PDB file of C-alpha atoms in Angstrom:
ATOM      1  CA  UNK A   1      -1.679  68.199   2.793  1.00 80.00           C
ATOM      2  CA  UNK A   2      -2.604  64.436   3.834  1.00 90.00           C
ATOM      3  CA  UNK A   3      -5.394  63.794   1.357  1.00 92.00           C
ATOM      4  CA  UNK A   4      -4.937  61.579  -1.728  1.00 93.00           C
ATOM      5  CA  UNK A   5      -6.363  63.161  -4.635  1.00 96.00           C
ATOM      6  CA  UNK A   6      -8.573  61.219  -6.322  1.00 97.00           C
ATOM      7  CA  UNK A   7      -9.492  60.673  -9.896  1.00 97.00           C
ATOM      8  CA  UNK A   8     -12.793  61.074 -12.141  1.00 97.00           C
ATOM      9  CA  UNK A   9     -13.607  58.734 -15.343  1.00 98.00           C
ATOM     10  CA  UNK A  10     -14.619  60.775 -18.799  1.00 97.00           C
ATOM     11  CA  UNK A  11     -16.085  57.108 -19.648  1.00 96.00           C
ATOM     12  CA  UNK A  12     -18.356  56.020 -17.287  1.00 96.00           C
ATOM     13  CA  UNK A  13     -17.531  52.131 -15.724  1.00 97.00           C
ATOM     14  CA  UNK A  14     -19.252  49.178 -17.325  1.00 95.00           C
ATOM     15  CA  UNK A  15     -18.743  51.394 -20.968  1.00 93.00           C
ATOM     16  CA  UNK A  16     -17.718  49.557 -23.931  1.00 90.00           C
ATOM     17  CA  UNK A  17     -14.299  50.272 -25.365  1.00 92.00           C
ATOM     18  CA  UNK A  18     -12.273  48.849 -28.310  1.00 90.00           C
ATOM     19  CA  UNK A  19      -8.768  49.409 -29.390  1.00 91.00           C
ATOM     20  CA  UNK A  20      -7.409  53.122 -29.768  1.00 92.00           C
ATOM     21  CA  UNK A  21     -10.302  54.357 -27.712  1.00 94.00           C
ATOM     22  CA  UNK A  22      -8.411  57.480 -25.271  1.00 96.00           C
ATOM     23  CA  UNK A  23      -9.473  57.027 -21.981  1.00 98.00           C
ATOM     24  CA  UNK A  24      -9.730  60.360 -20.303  1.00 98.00           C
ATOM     25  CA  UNK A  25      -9.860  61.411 -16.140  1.00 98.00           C
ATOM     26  CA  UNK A  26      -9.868  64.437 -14.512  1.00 98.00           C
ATOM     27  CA  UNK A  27      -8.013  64.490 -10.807  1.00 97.00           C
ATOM     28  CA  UNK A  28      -9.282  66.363  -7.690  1.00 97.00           C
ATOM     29  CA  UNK A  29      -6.135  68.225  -7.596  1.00 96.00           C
ATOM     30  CA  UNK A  30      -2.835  68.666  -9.933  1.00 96.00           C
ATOM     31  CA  UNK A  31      -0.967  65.474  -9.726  1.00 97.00           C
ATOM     32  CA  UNK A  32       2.442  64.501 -10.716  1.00 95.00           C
ATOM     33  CA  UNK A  33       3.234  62.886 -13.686  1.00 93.00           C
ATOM     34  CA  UNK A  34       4.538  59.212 -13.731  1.00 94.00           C
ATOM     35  CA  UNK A  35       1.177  57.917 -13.343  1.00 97.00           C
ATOM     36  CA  UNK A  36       0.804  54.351 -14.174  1.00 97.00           C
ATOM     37  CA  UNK A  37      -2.078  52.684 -16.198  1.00 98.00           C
ATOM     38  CA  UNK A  38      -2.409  48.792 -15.364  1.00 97.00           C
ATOM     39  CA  UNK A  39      -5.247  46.187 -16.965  1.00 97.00           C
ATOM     40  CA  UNK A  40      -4.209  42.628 -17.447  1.00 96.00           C
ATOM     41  CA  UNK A  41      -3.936  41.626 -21.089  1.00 96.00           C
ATOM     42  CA  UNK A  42      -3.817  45.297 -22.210  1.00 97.00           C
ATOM     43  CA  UNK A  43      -1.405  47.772 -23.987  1.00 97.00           C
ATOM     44  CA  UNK A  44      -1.550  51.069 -23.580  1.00 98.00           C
ATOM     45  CA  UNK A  45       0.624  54.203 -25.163  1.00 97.00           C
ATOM     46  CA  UNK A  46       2.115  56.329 -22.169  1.00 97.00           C
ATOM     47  CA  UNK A  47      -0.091  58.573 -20.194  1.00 97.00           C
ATOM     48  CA  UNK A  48      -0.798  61.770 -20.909  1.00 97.00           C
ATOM     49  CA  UNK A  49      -1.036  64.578 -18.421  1.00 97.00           C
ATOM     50  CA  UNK A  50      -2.437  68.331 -19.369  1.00 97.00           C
ATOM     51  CA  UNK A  51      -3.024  70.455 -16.548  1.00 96.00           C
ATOM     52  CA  UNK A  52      -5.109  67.914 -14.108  1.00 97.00           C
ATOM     53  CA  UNK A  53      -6.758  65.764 -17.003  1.00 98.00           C
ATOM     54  CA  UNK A  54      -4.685  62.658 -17.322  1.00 98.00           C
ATOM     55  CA  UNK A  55      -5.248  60.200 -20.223  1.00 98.00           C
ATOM     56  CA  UNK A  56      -3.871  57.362 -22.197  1.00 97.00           C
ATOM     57  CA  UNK A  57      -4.968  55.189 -25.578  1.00 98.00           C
ATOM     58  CA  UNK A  58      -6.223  51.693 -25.055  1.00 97.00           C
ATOM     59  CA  UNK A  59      -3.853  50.114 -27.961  1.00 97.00           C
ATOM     60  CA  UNK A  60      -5.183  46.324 -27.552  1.00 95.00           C
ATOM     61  CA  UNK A  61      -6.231  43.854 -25.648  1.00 96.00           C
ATOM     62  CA  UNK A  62      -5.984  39.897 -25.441  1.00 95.00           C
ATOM     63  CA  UNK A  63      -9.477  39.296 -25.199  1.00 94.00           C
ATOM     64  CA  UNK A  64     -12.940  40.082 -25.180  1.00 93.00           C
ATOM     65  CA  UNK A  65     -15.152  41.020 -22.078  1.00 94.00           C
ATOM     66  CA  UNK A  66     -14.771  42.726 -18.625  1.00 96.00           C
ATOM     67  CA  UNK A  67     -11.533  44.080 -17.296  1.00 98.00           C
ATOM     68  CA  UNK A  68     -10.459  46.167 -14.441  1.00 98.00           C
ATOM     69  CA  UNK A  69      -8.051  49.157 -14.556  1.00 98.00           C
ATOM     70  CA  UNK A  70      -6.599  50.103 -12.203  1.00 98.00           C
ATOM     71  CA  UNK A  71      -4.636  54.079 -12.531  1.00 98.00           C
ATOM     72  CA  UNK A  72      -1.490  54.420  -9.863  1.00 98.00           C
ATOM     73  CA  UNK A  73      -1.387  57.932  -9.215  1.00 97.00           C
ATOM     74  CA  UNK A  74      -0.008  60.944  -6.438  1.00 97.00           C
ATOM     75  CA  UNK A  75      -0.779  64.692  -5.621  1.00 96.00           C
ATOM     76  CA  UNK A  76       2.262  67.535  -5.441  1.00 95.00           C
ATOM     77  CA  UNK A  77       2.718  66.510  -2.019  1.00 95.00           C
ATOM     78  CA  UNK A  78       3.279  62.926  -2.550  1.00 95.00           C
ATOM     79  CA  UNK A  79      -0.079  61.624  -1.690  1.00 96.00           C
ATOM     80  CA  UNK A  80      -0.803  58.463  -3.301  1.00 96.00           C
ATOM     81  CA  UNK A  81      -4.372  57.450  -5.115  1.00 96.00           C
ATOM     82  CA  UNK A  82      -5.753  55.006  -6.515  1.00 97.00           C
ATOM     83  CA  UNK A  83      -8.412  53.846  -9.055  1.00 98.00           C
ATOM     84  CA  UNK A  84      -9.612  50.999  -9.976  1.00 98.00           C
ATOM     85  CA  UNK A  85     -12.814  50.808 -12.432  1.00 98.00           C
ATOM     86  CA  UNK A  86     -14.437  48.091 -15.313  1.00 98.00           C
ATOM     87  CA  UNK A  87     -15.064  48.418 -18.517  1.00 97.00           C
ATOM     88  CA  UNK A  88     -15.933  45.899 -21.251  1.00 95.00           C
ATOM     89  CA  UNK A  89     -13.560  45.529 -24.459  1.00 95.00           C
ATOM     90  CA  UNK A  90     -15.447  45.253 -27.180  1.00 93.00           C
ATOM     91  CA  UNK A  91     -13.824  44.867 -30.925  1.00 90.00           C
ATOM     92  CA  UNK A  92     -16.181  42.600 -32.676  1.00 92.00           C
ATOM     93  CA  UNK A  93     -18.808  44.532 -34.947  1.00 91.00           C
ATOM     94  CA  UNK A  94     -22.419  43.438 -34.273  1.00 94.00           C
ATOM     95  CA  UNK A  95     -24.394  40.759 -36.004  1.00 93.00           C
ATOM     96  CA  UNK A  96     -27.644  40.371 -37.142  1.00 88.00           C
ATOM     97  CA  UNK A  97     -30.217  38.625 -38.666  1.00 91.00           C
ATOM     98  CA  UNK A  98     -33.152  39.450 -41.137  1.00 92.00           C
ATOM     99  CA  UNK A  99     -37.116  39.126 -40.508  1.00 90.00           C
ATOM    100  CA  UNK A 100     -36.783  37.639 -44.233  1.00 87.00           C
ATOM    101  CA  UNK A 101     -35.112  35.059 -45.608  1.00 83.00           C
ATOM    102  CA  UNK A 102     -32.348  35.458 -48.698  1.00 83.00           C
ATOM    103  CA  UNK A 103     -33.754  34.534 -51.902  1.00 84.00           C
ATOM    104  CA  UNK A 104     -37.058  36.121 -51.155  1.00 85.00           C
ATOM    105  CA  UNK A 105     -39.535  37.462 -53.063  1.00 86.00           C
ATOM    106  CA  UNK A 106     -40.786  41.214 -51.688  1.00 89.00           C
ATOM    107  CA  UNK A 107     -42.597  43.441 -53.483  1.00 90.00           C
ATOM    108  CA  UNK A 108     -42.689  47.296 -53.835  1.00 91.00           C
ATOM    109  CA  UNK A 109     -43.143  49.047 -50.220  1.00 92.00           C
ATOM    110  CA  UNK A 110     -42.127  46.109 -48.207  1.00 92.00           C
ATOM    111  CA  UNK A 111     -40.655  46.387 -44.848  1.00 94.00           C
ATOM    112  CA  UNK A 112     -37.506  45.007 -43.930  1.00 94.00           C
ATOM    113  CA  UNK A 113     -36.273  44.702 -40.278  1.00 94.00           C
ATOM    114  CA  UNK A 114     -33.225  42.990 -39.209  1.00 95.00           C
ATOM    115  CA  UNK A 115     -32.582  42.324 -35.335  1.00 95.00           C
ATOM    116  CA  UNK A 116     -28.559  42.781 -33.782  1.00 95.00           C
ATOM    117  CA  UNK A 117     -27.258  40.502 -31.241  1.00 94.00           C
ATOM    118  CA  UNK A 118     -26.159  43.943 -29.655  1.00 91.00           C
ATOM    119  CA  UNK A 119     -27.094  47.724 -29.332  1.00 91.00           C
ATOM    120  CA  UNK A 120     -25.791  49.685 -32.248  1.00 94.00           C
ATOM    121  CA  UNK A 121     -25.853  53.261 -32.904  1.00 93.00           C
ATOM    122  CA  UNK A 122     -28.909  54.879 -34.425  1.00 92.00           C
ATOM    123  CA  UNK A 123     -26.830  57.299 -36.416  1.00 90.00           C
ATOM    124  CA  UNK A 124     -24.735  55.471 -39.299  1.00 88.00           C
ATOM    125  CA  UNK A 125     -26.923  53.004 -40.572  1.00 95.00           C
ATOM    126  CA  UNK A 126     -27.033  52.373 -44.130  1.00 95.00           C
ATOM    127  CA  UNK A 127     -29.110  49.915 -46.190  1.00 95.00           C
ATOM    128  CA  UNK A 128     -28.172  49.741 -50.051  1.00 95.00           C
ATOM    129  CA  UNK A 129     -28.836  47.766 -52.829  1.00 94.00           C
ATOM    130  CA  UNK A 130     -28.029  49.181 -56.692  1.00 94.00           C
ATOM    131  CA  UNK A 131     -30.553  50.629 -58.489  1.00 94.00           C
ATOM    132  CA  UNK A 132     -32.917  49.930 -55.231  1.00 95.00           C
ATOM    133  CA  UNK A 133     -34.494  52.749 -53.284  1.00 95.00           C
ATOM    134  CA  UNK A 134     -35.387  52.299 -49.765  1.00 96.00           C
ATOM    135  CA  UNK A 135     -36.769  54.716 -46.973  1.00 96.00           C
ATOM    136  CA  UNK A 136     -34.294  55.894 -44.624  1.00 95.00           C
ATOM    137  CA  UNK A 137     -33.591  53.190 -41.893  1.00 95.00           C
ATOM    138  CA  UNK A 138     -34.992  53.762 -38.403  1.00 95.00           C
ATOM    139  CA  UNK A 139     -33.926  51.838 -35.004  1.00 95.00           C
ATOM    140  CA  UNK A 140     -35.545  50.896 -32.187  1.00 95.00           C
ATOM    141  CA  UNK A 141     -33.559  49.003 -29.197  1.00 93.00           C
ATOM    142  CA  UNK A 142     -31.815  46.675 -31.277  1.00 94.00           C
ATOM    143  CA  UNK A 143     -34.045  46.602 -34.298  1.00 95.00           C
ATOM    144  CA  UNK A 144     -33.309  48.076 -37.715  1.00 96.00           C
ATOM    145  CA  UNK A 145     -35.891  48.768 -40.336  1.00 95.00           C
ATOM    146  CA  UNK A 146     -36.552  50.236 -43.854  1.00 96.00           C
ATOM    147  CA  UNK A 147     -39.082  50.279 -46.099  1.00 96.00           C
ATOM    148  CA  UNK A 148     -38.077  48.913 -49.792  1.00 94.00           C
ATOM    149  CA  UNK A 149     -39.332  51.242 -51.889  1.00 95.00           C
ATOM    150  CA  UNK A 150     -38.565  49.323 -55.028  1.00 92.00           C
ATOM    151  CA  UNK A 151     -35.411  48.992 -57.707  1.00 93.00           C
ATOM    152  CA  UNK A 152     -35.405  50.206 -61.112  1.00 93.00           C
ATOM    153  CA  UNK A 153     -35.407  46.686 -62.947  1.00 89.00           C
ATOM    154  CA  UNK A 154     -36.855  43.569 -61.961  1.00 88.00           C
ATOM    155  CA  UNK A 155     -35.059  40.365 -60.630  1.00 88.00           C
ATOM    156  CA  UNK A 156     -32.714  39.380 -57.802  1.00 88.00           C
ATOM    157  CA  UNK A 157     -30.638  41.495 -56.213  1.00 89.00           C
ATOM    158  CA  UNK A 158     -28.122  42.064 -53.464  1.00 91.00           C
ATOM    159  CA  UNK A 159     -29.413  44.017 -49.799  1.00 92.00           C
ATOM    160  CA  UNK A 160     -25.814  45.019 -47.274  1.00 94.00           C
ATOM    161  CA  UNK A 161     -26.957  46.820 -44.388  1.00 94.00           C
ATOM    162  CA  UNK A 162     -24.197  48.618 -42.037  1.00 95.00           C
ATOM    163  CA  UNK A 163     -24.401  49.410 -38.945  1.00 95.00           C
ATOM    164  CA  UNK A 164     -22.059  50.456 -35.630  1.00 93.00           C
ATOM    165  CA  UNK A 165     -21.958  49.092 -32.294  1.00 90.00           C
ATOM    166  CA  UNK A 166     -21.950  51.292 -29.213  1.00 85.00           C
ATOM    167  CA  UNK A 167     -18.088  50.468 -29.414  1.00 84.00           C
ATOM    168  CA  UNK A 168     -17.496  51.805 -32.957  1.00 86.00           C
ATOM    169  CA  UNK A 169     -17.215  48.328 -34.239  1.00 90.00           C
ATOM    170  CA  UNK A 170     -18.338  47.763 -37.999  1.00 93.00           C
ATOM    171  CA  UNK A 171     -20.918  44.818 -38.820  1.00 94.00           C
ATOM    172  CA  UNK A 172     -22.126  44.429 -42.495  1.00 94.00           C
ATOM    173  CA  UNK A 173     -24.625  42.124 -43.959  1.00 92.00           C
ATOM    174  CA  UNK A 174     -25.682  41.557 -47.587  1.00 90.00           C
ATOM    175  CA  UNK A 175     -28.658  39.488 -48.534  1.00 88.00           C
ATOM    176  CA  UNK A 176     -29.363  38.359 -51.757  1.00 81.00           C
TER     177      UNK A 176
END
């Protein structure tokens, strides 16, 4: 045997990832362990290897944005491989900001959008207020909306919307 093995990515390239995400490949062939995970500015535990899926937790990373990894890796018969692929780390939670004002004045069946400076998940989103009711929220691309149903007393009161990133990040906003 003269052929390296080679190694398929669980997560495809270009993906976001933030800290403690498992990053998971399946080889072409069984491969030895000893297989070495490299990406500048980034931790990760030991590799893993179970049967021919090898993979390894992203602990950290220095900074924010595009990095290449890059897996060292050989076959029974000593073949060496090689991968290299991107991905973006990602560990900030999204942002966004409201088609209203704060201090605003809305009335019963109002609705209430609120547009993220990123993709977020469409599962997860929660928009509370106490003693408020509200539709449940819907999402399209990277707009969230509800319809305020009303709140049980009249006056000012406090709006936090949650919502995830495509990373698993967290971002919150409350409105008054």
């Amino acid at each position: 045997d003269s052929v390296a093995p080679t190694l398929n990515a669980s997560l495809a390239a270009n993906s976001k990832v933030a800290a403690n995400t498992l990053l998971s490949f399946t080889a072409s062939e069984p491969i030895r362990s000893g297989i070495t995970f490299s990406a500048s500015g980034c931790t990760f535990d030991p590799p893993t290897l179970t049967g021919q899926v090898v993979t390894a937790n992203l602990v950290s990373r220095s900074s924010q944005g595009s990095f290449s990894l890059t897996i060292y890796f050989a076959d029974l018969a000593g073949n060496s491989g090689t991968l290299s692929i991107a991905y973006v780390y990602d560990s900030l939670g999204p942002t966004f900001t409201p088609s209203l004002a704060a201090n605003n004045h809305v009335k019963s069946n109002t609705l209430l959008s609120f547009t993220a400076n990123e993709a977020v998940q469409s599962s997860g989103i929660s928009v509370v207020a106490p003693d408020c009711t509200f539709d449940p929220p819907s999402l399209s691309g990277q707009n969230i909306s509800t319809n305020f149903v009303g709140c049980t007393a009249q006056g000012n009161f406090s709006l936090t919307v949650t919502v995830l990133d495509l990373a698993g990040n967290t971002g919150t906003r409350t409105i008054t």
